[in-house]
Structures are given as structure tokens and as C-alpha cells.
Coordinates of C-alpha atoms in Angstrom, one line a residue:
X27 CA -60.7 204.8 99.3
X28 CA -59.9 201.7 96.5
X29 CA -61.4 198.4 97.2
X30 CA -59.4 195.9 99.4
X31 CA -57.5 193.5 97.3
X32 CA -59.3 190.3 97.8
X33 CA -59.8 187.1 95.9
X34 CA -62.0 188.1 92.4
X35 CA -64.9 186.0 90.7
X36 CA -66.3 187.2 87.3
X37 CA -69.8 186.1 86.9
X38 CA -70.6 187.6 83.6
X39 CA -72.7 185.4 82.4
X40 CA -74.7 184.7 85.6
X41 CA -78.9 185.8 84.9
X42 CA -79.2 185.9 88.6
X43 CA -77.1 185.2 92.0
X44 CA -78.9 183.2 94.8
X45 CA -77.4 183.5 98.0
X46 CA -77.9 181.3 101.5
X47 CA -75.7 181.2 104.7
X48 CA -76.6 179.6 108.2
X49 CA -78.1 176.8 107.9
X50 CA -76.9 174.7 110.8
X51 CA -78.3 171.6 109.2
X52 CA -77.5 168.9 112.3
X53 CA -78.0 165.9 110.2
X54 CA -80.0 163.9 107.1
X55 CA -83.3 163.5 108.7
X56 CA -83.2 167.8 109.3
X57 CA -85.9 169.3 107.7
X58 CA -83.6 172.2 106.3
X59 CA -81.5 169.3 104.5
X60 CA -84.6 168.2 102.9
X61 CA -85.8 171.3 102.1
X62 CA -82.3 172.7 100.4
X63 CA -81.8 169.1 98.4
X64 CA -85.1 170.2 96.7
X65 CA -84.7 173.9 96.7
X66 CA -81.2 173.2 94.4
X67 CA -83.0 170.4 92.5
X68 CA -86.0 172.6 91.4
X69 CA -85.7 176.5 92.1
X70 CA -81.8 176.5 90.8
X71 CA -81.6 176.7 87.3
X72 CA -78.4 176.8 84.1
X73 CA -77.2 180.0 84.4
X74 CA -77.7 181.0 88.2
X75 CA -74.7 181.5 89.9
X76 CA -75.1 180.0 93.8
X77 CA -73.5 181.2 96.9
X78 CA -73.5 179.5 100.0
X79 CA -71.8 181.6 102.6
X80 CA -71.1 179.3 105.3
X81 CA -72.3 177.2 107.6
X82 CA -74.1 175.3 105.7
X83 CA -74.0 172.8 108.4
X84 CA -73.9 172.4 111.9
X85 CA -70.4 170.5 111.8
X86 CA -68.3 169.6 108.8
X87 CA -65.3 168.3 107.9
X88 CA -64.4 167.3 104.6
X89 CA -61.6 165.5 104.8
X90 CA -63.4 162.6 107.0
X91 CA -65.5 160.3 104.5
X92 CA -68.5 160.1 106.9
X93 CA -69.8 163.6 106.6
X94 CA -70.2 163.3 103.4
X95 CA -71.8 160.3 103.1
X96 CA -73.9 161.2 105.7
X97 CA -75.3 164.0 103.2
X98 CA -74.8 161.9 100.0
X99 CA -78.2 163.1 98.8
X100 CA -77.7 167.2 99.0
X101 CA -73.7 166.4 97.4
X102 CA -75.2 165.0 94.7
X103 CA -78.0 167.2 94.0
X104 CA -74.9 169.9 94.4
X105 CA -73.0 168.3 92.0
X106 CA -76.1 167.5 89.4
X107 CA -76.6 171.2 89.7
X108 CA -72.9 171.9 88.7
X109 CA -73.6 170.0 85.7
X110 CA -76.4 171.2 84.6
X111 CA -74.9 174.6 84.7
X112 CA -75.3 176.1 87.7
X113 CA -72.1 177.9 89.1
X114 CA -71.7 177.0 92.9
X115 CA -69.7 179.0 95.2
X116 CA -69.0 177.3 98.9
X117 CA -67.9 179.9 101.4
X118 CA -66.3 177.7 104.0
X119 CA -67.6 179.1 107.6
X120 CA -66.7 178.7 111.0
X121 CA -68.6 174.9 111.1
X122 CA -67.2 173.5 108.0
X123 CA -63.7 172.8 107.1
X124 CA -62.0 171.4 104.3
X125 CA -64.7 170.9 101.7
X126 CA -62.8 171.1 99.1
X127 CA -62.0 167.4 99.3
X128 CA -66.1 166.7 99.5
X129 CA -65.8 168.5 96.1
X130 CA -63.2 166.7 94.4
X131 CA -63.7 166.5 90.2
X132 CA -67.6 168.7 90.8
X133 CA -67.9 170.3 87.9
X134 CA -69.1 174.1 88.2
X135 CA -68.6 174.0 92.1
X136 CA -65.9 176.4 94.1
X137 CA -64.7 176.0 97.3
X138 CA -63.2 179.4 99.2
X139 CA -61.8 180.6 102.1
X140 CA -62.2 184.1 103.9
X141 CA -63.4 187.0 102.0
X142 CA -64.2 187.5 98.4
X143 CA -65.2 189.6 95.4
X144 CA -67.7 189.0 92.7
X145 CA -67.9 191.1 89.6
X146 CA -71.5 190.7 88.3
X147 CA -73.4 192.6 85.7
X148 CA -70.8 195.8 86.3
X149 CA -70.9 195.7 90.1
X150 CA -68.6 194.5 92.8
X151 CA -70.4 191.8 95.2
X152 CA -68.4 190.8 98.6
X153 CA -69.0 187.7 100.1
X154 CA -67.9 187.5 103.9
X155 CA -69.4 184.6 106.7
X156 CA -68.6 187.6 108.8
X157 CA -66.8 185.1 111.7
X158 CA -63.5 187.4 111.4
X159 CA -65.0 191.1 111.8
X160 CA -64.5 191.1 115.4
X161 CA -61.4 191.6 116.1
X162 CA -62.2 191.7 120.0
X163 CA -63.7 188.1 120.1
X164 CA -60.1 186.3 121.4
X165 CA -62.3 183.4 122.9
X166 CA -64.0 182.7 119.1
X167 CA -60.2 183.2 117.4
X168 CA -58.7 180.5 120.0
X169 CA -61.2 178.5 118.4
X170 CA -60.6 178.9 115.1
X171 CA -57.0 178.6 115.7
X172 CA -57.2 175.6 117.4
X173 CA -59.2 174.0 114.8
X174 CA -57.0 175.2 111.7
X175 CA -53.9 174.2 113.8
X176 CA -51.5 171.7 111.7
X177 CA -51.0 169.6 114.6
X178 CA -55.3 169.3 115.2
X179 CA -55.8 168.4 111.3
X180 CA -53.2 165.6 111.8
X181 CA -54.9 164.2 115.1
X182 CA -58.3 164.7 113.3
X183 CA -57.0 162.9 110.2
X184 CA -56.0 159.6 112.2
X185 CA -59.1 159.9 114.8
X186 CA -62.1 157.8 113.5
X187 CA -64.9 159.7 111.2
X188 CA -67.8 158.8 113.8
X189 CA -66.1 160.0 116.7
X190 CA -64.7 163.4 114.8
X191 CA -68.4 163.8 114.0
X192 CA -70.0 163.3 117.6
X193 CA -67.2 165.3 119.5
X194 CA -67.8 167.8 116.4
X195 CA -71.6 168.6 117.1
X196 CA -70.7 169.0 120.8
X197 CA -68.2 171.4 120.6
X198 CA -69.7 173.2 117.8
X199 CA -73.1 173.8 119.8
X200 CA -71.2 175.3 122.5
X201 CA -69.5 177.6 120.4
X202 CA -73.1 179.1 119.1
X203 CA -75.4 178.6 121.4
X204 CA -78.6 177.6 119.0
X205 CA -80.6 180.4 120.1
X206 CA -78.3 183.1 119.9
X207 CA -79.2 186.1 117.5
X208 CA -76.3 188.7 117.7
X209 CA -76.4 191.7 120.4
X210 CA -76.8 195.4 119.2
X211 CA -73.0 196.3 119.7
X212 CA -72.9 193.1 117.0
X213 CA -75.4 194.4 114.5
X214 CA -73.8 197.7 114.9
X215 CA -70.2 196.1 114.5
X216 CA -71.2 194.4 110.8
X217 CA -73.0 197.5 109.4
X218 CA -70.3 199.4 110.2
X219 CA -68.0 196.8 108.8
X220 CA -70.3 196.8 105.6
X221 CA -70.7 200.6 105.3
X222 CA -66.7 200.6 105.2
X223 CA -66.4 198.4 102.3
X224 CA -69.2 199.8 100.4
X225 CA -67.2 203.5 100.6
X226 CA -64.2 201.6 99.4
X227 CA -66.4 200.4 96.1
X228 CA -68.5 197.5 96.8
X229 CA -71.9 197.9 95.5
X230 CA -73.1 195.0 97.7
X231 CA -72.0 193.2 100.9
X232 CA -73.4 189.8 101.9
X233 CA -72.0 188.3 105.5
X234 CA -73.4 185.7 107.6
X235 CA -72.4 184.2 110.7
X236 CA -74.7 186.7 113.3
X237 CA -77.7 185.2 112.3
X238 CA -79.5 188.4 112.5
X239 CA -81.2 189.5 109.3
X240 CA -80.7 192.2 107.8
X241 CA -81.2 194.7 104.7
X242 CA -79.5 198.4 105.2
X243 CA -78.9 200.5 101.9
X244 CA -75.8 203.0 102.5
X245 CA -74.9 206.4 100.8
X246 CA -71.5 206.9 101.4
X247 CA -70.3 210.0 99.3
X248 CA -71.5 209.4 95.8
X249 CA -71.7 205.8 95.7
X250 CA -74.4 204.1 96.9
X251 CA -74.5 200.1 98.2
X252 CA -76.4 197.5 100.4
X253 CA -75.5 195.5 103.4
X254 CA -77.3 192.1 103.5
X255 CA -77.3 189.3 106.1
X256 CA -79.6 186.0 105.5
X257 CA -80.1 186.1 109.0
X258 CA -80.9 182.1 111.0
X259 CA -83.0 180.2 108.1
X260 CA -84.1 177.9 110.6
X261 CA -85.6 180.6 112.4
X262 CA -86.1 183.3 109.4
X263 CA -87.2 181.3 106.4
X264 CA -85.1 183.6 103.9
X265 CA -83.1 183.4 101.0
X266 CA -81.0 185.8 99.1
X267 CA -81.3 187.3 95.3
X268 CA -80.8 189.3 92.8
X269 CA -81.5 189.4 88.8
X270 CA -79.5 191.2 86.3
X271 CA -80.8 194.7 86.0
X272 CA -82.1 194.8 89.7
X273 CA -80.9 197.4 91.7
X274 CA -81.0 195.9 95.0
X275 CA -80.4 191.9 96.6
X276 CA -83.9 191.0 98.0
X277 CA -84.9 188.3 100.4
X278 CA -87.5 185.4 99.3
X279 CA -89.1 183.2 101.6
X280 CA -88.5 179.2 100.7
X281 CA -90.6 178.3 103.8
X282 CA -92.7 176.0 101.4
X283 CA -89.3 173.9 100.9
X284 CA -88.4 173.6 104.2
X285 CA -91.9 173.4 106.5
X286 CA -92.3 171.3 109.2
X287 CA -89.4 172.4 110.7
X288 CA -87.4 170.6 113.7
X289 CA -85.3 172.5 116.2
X290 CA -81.6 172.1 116.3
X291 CA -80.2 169.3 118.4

């Protein structure tokens, strides 16, 4: 079977790719905000390509001045990693919207939408949050409907940023429940999904979103491949990567970045 046509990146030049998803971060003071402003400013380096594969945070919305403001520091360390020449790539999830306009004139720094391909030292990397696999979850698709609606980015556009924010963080933590680790039929549902692309030629799939971690290595004919998931950080303490040369994406701790933790709100 060929490859899905999807939106292609060429990395060529990328030593390494780094790779985080799920953060949830609720707000400045979070520990995981900290912790990621320093992990970009000093574990990142010129030449790494970086993915985030969405939901970074726990509520987003970029076209309302206030969230970013909010996270001023972690945008500019961002953007000072842009320049310095780190290539970012923002996954938008299904807790972040718009971020395109936090990004506006960022050099080195890419803003997508759905699924992707990445073609990296001679292999095919797809990034997915994973928030559209199942097809069975109507209750989770009214949502994202409702929020990608026309008429719902106009009323968001004239309500004010504060109250977008604190309506935001309410409706969002009902939509996930904090806790929540994805079910087996779940687990079962994104390996399955993975396994499906990797036969079509994907060497590697990274999703998010079921905050399960995860690491399964598939033979599917002749052509081999690896399903990753950087599971709940909050929870997991894990990051994504892989070096040039390396066979397989591996999973690092950055629990020295991020410790104490605080639970989500």
C-alpha cells in the first residue's frame, strides 16, 4: 500500500529530532512551564529539529493576546531557539488553536494542523496528536466542531481575552478529565492505527493525545517501523528522540527539568 498523501517536511539537515506532546501546562506558575522554558533554553541546540505534538497547554487560543502574554517567557525562549537555529514544529492539538498568530514573524518556527510527514535522514516520520483516529467518538467531534465553527471564532474574537481564558480551562477539563489514561480498546485503536501507516511506508509514527505511553516496533511484510506515544509528561516524565544513524526513537527522562511537580488544576 503507498503512503497517504499528507503535508511533507524535509529535515535534511536536522542532527537529531526531539519530540514532546501533552503537556497540559495550566498556567505560568506550572512547574511543567518552568521546566520546558529551560529544557528549550539549554537541552535544544542549532541543528535539532523540535516537535511539539500538541497540547502543549491545557487551553490555548492564539488569536486572543492574553494567552500569550500569559506565557511570554516559554514564547520567547521558543522564539530565541528559532534563532539560534533550532527548527520548531507546533502540532496544533485538541487544547490549542490558532497559534499561528502567537507565532507571527518567529523565525525557524512552524505552525500545523492535522497530520503530517517528515522526511529525515532517508526515512518517513508521521506526526499525528492522534485526537481524530476515532472515528466513533461523536461526543469529542461535536467538540471540535463546535470550537472550529466560523460563527464560535467570531463570538470568541469579540468576547474579552480573560473571560475566553477562564471559560476555556473549564470546558477543557471536562473534556479530558486530568486523570484519564486511555482504555485498552484505545491503546488497541492507535497501534492499530500506527501499524496501518507503518505498512503504507512510514518508518516511524509519533501521536499523542491518549496519554498513554508507549513504544511498539512493527514488522509488517518487509518493512519494519515504530509506534511511539510520549504518553502524560506530568505523570510520565518522558521525552522523545532520535539521532541521525539511530535506528529506533527512544524516550529520555527530563524529570530533573521539571521536579517538584504540581497537579493539574
Amino acid at each position: 500500500m503507498q503512503l497517504l498523501r499528507r503535508p511533507e517536511i524535509r529535515a535534511d539537515d536536522a542532527r537529531r529530532l526531539v519530540m514532546v506532546s501533552d503537556l497540559h501546562i495550566w498556567g505560568p506558575g506550572d512547574p511543567l512551564c518552568r521546566g520546558l522554558t529551560r529544557f528549550v533554553r539549554e537541552t535544544l541546540e542549532p541543528g535539532d529539529a523540535f516537535f511539539i505534538v500538541g497540547d502543549l497547554f491545557d487551553f490555548f487560543v492564539g488569536t486572543k493576546q492574553v494567552f500569550t502574554e500569559k506565557y511570554v517567557d516559554l514564547f520567547n525562549a521558543l522564539r530565541d531557539a528559532g534563532r539560534r537555529g533550532v527548527n520548531i514544529v507546533y502540532l496544533e492539538g485538541n487544547h490549542d488553536f490558532d497559534l499561528k498568530h502567537s507565532f507571527v514573524g518567529a523565525e525557524g518556527v512552524r505552525v500545523m494542523q492535522g497530520e503530517f510527514v517528515v522526511r529525515w535522514d532517508g526515512r518517513r516520520v508521521l506526526f499525528s496528536h492522534g485526537d481524530g483516529i476515532n472515528a466513533k467518538d461523536y461526543g469529542y467531534k461535536a467538540w471540535r466542531m463546535a470550537l472550529h465553527n466560523p460563527l464560535t471564532k467570531l463570538i470568541i474574537a469579540a468576547t474579552p481575552g480573560d473571560f475566553v481564558s477562564a471559560v476555556g480551562v473549564k470546558l477543557s477539563g471536562a473534556s479530558r478529565a486530568y486523570n484519564d489514561q486511555a482504555d485498552d480498546a484505545t491503546v488497541t485503536l492507535f497501534r492499530n492505527y500506527a501499524c496501518e501507516q507503518i505498512s503504507r511506508g512510514c518508518d516511524f509514527v509519533v501521536m499523542g493525545h491518549s496519554h498513554y505511553l508507549d513504544d511498539i516496533k512493527f514488522q509488517c511484510g518487509e518493512h519494519k517501523g515504530q509506534y511511539v506515544n510520549n504518553g502524560f509528561p506530568r505523570r510520565d516524565h518522558r521525552f522523545l528522540v532520535i539521532e541521525r544513524g539511530e535506528p529506533y526513537i527512544r524516550t529520555e527522562s527530563w524529570r530533573d527539568f521539571i521536579l517538584p511537580t504540581a497537579g493539574c488544576r
